[in-house]
mmCIF file of C-alpha atoms and ligand atoms in Angstrom:
data_model
loop_
_atom_site.group_PDB
_atom_site.id
_atom_site.type_symbol
_atom_site.label_atom_id
_atom_site.label_comp_id
_atom_site.label_asym_id
_atom_site.label_seq_id
_atom_site.Cartn_x
_atom_site.Cartn_y
_atom_site.Cartn_z
ATOM 1 C CA UNK A 1 2.643 -21.261 14.433
ATOM 2 C CA UNK A 2 3.529 -18.393 16.707
ATOM 3 C CA UNK A 3 6.599 -17.662 14.552
ATOM 4 C CA UNK A 4 4.361 -16.069 11.915
ATOM 5 C CA UNK A 5 4.049 -13.145 14.338
ATOM 6 C CA UNK A 6 7.794 -12.778 14.882
ATOM 7 C CA UNK A 7 9.395 -9.705 13.292
ATOM 8 C CA UNK A 8 12.851 -9.786 11.699
ATOM 9 C CA UNK A 9 13.945 -6.836 13.812
ATOM 10 C CA UNK A 10 12.470 -4.962 16.772
ATOM 11 C CA UNK A 11 13.173 -1.259 17.262
ATOM 12 C CA UNK A 12 12.139 1.493 19.662
ATOM 13 C CA UNK A 13 10.616 3.624 16.902
ATOM 14 C CA UNK A 14 10.935 4.563 13.239
ATOM 15 C CA UNK A 15 13.788 6.953 14.049
ATOM 16 C CA UNK A 16 16.104 4.316 15.551
ATOM 17 C CA UNK A 17 15.975 2.056 12.470
ATOM 18 C CA UNK A 18 19.334 1.835 10.718
ATOM 19 C CA UNK A 19 18.257 2.878 7.220
ATOM 20 C CA UNK A 20 21.864 2.969 5.983
ATOM 21 C CA UNK A 21 22.186 -0.715 6.867
ATOM 22 C CA UNK A 22 18.906 -1.473 5.070
ATOM 23 C CA UNK A 23 20.199 0.283 1.969
ATOM 24 C CA UNK A 24 23.487 -1.624 2.141
ATOM 25 C CA UNK A 25 21.697 -4.981 2.098
ATOM 26 C CA UNK A 26 19.727 -3.973 -0.991
ATOM 27 C CA UNK A 27 16.471 -2.656 0.437
ATOM 28 C CA UNK A 28 14.952 0.075 -1.749
ATOM 29 C CA UNK A 29 11.264 0.055 -0.801
ATOM 30 C CA UNK A 30 9.917 0.894 2.673
ATOM 31 C CA UNK A 31 6.299 -0.012 3.408
ATOM 32 C CA UNK A 32 5.109 1.905 6.478
ATOM 33 C CA UNK A 33 2.066 1.511 8.675
ATOM 34 C CA UNK A 34 0.849 4.954 9.842
ATOM 35 C CA UNK A 35 -1.226 4.824 13.039
ATOM 36 C CA UNK A 36 0.839 4.320 16.203
ATOM 37 C CA UNK A 37 3.882 3.624 14.007
ATOM 38 C CA UNK A 38 4.618 7.078 12.556
ATOM 39 C CA UNK A 39 2.182 9.189 14.581
ATOM 40 C CA UNK A 40 -0.456 8.614 17.275
ATOM 41 C CA UNK A 41 -3.672 7.111 15.949
ATOM 42 C CA UNK A 42 -5.567 9.516 13.680
ATOM 43 C CA UNK A 43 -3.014 12.364 13.913
ATOM 44 C CA UNK A 44 -1.479 14.307 11.047
ATOM 45 C CA UNK A 45 2.184 14.086 10.240
ATOM 46 C CA UNK A 46 4.794 15.916 12.308
ATOM 47 C CA UNK A 47 7.842 17.936 11.270
ATOM 48 C CA UNK A 48 10.033 15.105 12.486
ATOM 49 C CA UNK A 49 8.191 12.537 10.367
ATOM 50 C CA UNK A 50 8.182 14.834 7.317
ATOM 51 C CA UNK A 51 11.951 15.259 7.743
ATOM 52 C CA UNK A 52 12.426 11.499 8.028
ATOM 53 C CA UNK A 53 10.599 10.904 4.746
ATOM 54 C CA UNK A 54 12.653 13.654 3.094
ATOM 55 C CA UNK A 55 15.834 11.949 4.289
ATOM 56 C CA UNK A 56 14.684 8.520 3.112
ATOM 57 C CA UNK A 57 13.877 9.876 -0.332
ATOM 58 C CA UNK A 58 17.281 11.550 -0.551
ATOM 59 C CA UNK A 59 18.910 8.237 0.393
ATOM 60 C CA UNK A 60 17.248 6.557 -2.578
ATOM 61 C CA UNK A 61 14.334 4.785 -0.934
ATOM 62 C CA UNK A 62 10.797 4.716 -2.284
ATOM 63 C CA UNK A 63 8.133 4.722 0.435
ATOM 64 C CA UNK A 64 4.595 3.405 0.519
ATOM 65 C CA UNK A 65 2.021 3.943 3.275
ATOM 66 C CA UNK A 66 -0.010 0.770 3.841
ATOM 67 C CA UNK A 67 -2.908 1.426 6.177
ATOM 68 C CA UNK A 68 -6.152 -0.194 7.193
ATOM 69 C CA UNK A 69 -7.481 3.309 7.708
ATOM 70 C CA UNK A 70 -9.516 5.172 5.063
ATOM 71 C CA UNK A 71 -8.411 7.321 2.124
ATOM 72 C CA UNK A 72 -9.224 10.689 3.716
ATOM 73 C CA UNK A 73 -7.128 9.956 6.799
ATOM 74 C CA UNK A 74 -4.155 8.872 4.722
ATOM 75 C CA UNK A 75 -4.377 11.800 2.330
ATOM 76 C CA UNK A 76 -4.377 14.199 5.307
ATOM 77 C CA UNK A 77 -1.314 12.491 6.757
ATOM 78 C CA UNK A 78 0.411 12.349 3.373
ATOM 79 C CA UNK A 79 -0.127 16.009 2.440
ATOM 80 C CA UNK A 80 3.488 17.102 3.077
ATOM 81 C CA UNK A 81 5.059 13.733 2.381
ATOM 82 C CA UNK A 82 3.849 12.754 -1.072
ATOM 83 C CA UNK A 83 4.376 9.033 -0.604
ATOM 84 C CA UNK A 84 2.703 6.227 -2.499
ATOM 85 C CA UNK A 85 -0.140 4.847 -0.403
ATOM 86 C CA UNK A 86 -2.807 2.177 -0.132
ATOM 87 C CA UNK A 87 -5.881 2.818 2.044
ATOM 88 C CA UNK A 88 -8.222 0.183 3.487
ATOM 89 C CA UNK A 89 -5.418 -2.337 3.056
ATOM 90 C CA UNK A 90 -7.126 -5.114 5.013
ATOM 91 C CA UNK A 91 -3.925 -6.189 6.791
ATOM 92 C CA UNK A 92 -3.044 -8.971 7.610
ATOM 93 C CA UNK A 93 -4.571 -10.194 4.310
ATOM 94 C CA UNK A 94 -1.895 -10.544 1.648
ATOM 95 C CA UNK A 95 -3.647 -8.551 -1.086
ATOM 96 C CA UNK A 96 -2.556 -5.144 0.184
ATOM 97 C CA UNK A 97 1.061 -6.236 0.581
ATOM 98 C CA UNK A 98 1.144 -7.720 -2.927
ATOM 99 C CA UNK A 99 -0.415 -4.553 -4.321
ATOM 100 C CA UNK A 100 2.291 -2.573 -2.498
ATOM 101 C CA UNK A 101 5.010 -4.618 -4.219
ATOM 102 C CA UNK A 102 3.443 -4.017 -7.599
ATOM 103 C CA UNK A 103 3.046 -0.255 -6.969
ATOM 104 C CA UNK A 104 6.686 -0.086 -5.887
ATOM 105 C CA UNK A 105 7.629 -2.263 -8.892
ATOM 106 C CA UNK A 106 9.975 -4.170 -6.615
ATOM 107 C CA UNK A 107 10.592 -7.752 -5.562
ATOM 108 C CA UNK A 108 9.841 -8.701 -1.975
ATOM 109 C CA UNK A 109 13.590 -9.073 -1.364
ATOM 110 C CA UNK A 110 13.991 -5.318 -1.977
ATOM 111 C CA UNK A 111 11.354 -4.232 0.506
ATOM 112 C CA UNK A 112 10.722 -4.051 4.234
ATOM 113 C CA UNK A 113 7.472 -3.597 6.139
ATOM 114 C CA UNK A 114 7.607 -1.344 9.223
ATOM 115 C CA UNK A 115 4.717 -1.374 11.692
ATOM 116 C CA UNK A 116 3.579 -1.513 15.298
ATOM 117 C CA UNK A 117 1.260 -4.529 15.311
ATOM 118 C CA UNK A 118 2.291 -8.186 15.187
ATOM 119 C CA UNK A 119 -1.205 -9.357 14.211
ATOM 120 C CA UNK A 120 -1.557 -7.095 11.169
ATOM 121 C CA UNK A 121 1.718 -5.549 9.942
ATOM 122 C CA UNK A 122 4.101 -8.340 10.906
ATOM 123 C CA UNK A 123 1.812 -11.313 10.286
ATOM 124 C CA UNK A 124 0.804 -10.005 6.848
ATOM 125 C CA UNK A 125 4.393 -9.291 5.837
ATOM 126 C CA UNK A 126 5.488 -12.755 6.947
ATOM 127 C CA UNK A 127 2.678 -14.352 4.954
ATOM 128 C CA UNK A 128 4.036 -12.608 1.855
ATOM 129 C CA UNK A 129 7.674 -13.363 2.649
ATOM 130 C CA UNK A 130 8.554 -9.691 3.107
ATOM 131 C CA UNK A 131 11.116 -8.836 5.800
ATOM 132 C CA UNK A 132 9.693 -6.687 8.568
ATOM 133 C CA UNK A 133 10.541 -4.452 11.493
ATOM 134 C CA UNK A 134 8.305 -4.068 14.518
ATOM 135 C CA UNK A 135 8.445 -0.735 16.344
ATOM 136 C CA UNK A 136 7.077 -0.035 19.797
ATOM 137 C CA UNK A 137 3.626 1.495 19.337
ATOM 138 C CA UNK A 138 3.205 5.145 20.132
ATOM 139 C CA UNK A 139 1.323 5.284 23.414
ATOM 140 C CA UNK A 140 0.857 9.040 23.633
ATOM 141 C CA UNK A 141 -1.831 8.822 26.288
ATOM 142 C CA UNK A 142 0.356 6.595 28.486
ATOM 143 C CA UNK A 143 -2.499 4.150 28.968
ATOM 144 C CA UNK A 144 -1.588 1.232 31.244
ATOM 145 C CA UNK A 145 -4.229 -1.225 30.074
ATOM 146 C CA UNK A 146 -4.546 -1.242 26.314
ATOM 147 C CA UNK A 147 -6.941 -4.106 25.599
ATOM 148 C CA UNK A 148 -6.657 -7.832 25.003
ATOM 149 C CA UNK A 149 -4.964 -7.494 21.631
ATOM 150 C CA UNK A 150 -2.037 -5.593 23.127
ATOM 151 C CA UNK A 151 -1.882 -8.135 25.947
ATOM 152 C CA UNK A 152 -1.651 -11.033 23.465
ATOM 153 C CA UNK A 153 0.955 -9.025 21.578
ATOM 154 C CA UNK A 154 2.934 -8.610 24.781
ATOM 155 C CA UNK A 155 2.942 -12.397 25.271
ATOM 156 C CA UNK A 156 4.080 -13.003 21.667
ATOM 157 C CA UNK A 157 6.869 -10.469 22.111
ATOM 158 C CA UNK A 158 8.101 -12.018 25.364
ATOM 159 C CA UNK A 159 8.455 -15.360 23.546
ATOM 160 C CA UNK A 160 10.066 -13.690 20.519
ATOM 161 C CA UNK A 161 12.617 -11.902 22.689
ATOM 162 C CA UNK A 162 13.702 -15.246 24.174
ATOM 163 C CA UNK A 163 14.288 -16.724 20.722
ATOM 164 C CA UNK A 164 17.812 -15.962 19.548
ATOM 165 C CA UNK A 165 17.056 -17.815 16.325
ATOM 166 C CA UNK A 166 14.404 -15.290 15.320
ATOM 167 C CA UNK A 167 15.849 -11.997 16.539
ATOM 168 C CA UNK A 168 18.110 -9.876 14.321
ATOM 169 C CA UNK A 169 17.403 -11.653 11.064
ATOM 170 C CA UNK A 170 17.654 -8.576 8.858
ATOM 171 C CA UNK A 171 20.414 -6.035 9.335
ATOM 172 C CA UNK A 172 21.666 -6.773 12.839
ATOM 173 C CA UNK A 173 22.627 -10.335 11.987
ATOM 174 C CA UNK A 174 25.973 -10.073 13.754
ATOM 175 C CA UNK A 175 24.602 -8.978 17.143
HETATM 176 MG MG1 MG B 201 -0.546 0.704 13.515
#
């Protein structure tokens, strides 16, 4: 079913997410993808991202970085952030997501997955029953043609955006 690729919310980027609203509905754990979600693929963290994680911690959230990338890459990114993390997560397989819940010591109802890919981040979260937010991927090189996977993603998103039943299922329920 195509609905397994539908996110609960769709945002421009990680900075436009309404974290206050997430906290109000009981979310305490934020599971982030890194590449093209927080920073361009393979890049280190930025001051803006470091500040975001500082703010989230102060708000009472616990964060976990869930990445299909390797340990060294994540440790470099995480140097100033100090978040929990899982490398080589194998998304969209469910194992990494379930491990994330156990590391956070939280139920799935208390957590949200935030990522840029419907076929890994969103699909995996949906398989585990974890609410999720898709963000527009960071296209720092402004590439027009981004491969077949992004094209399929574009088709899924067009269908998703026409489905009022599936949009705004998390914190924008009233819109
Ligand atoms: Mg990504």
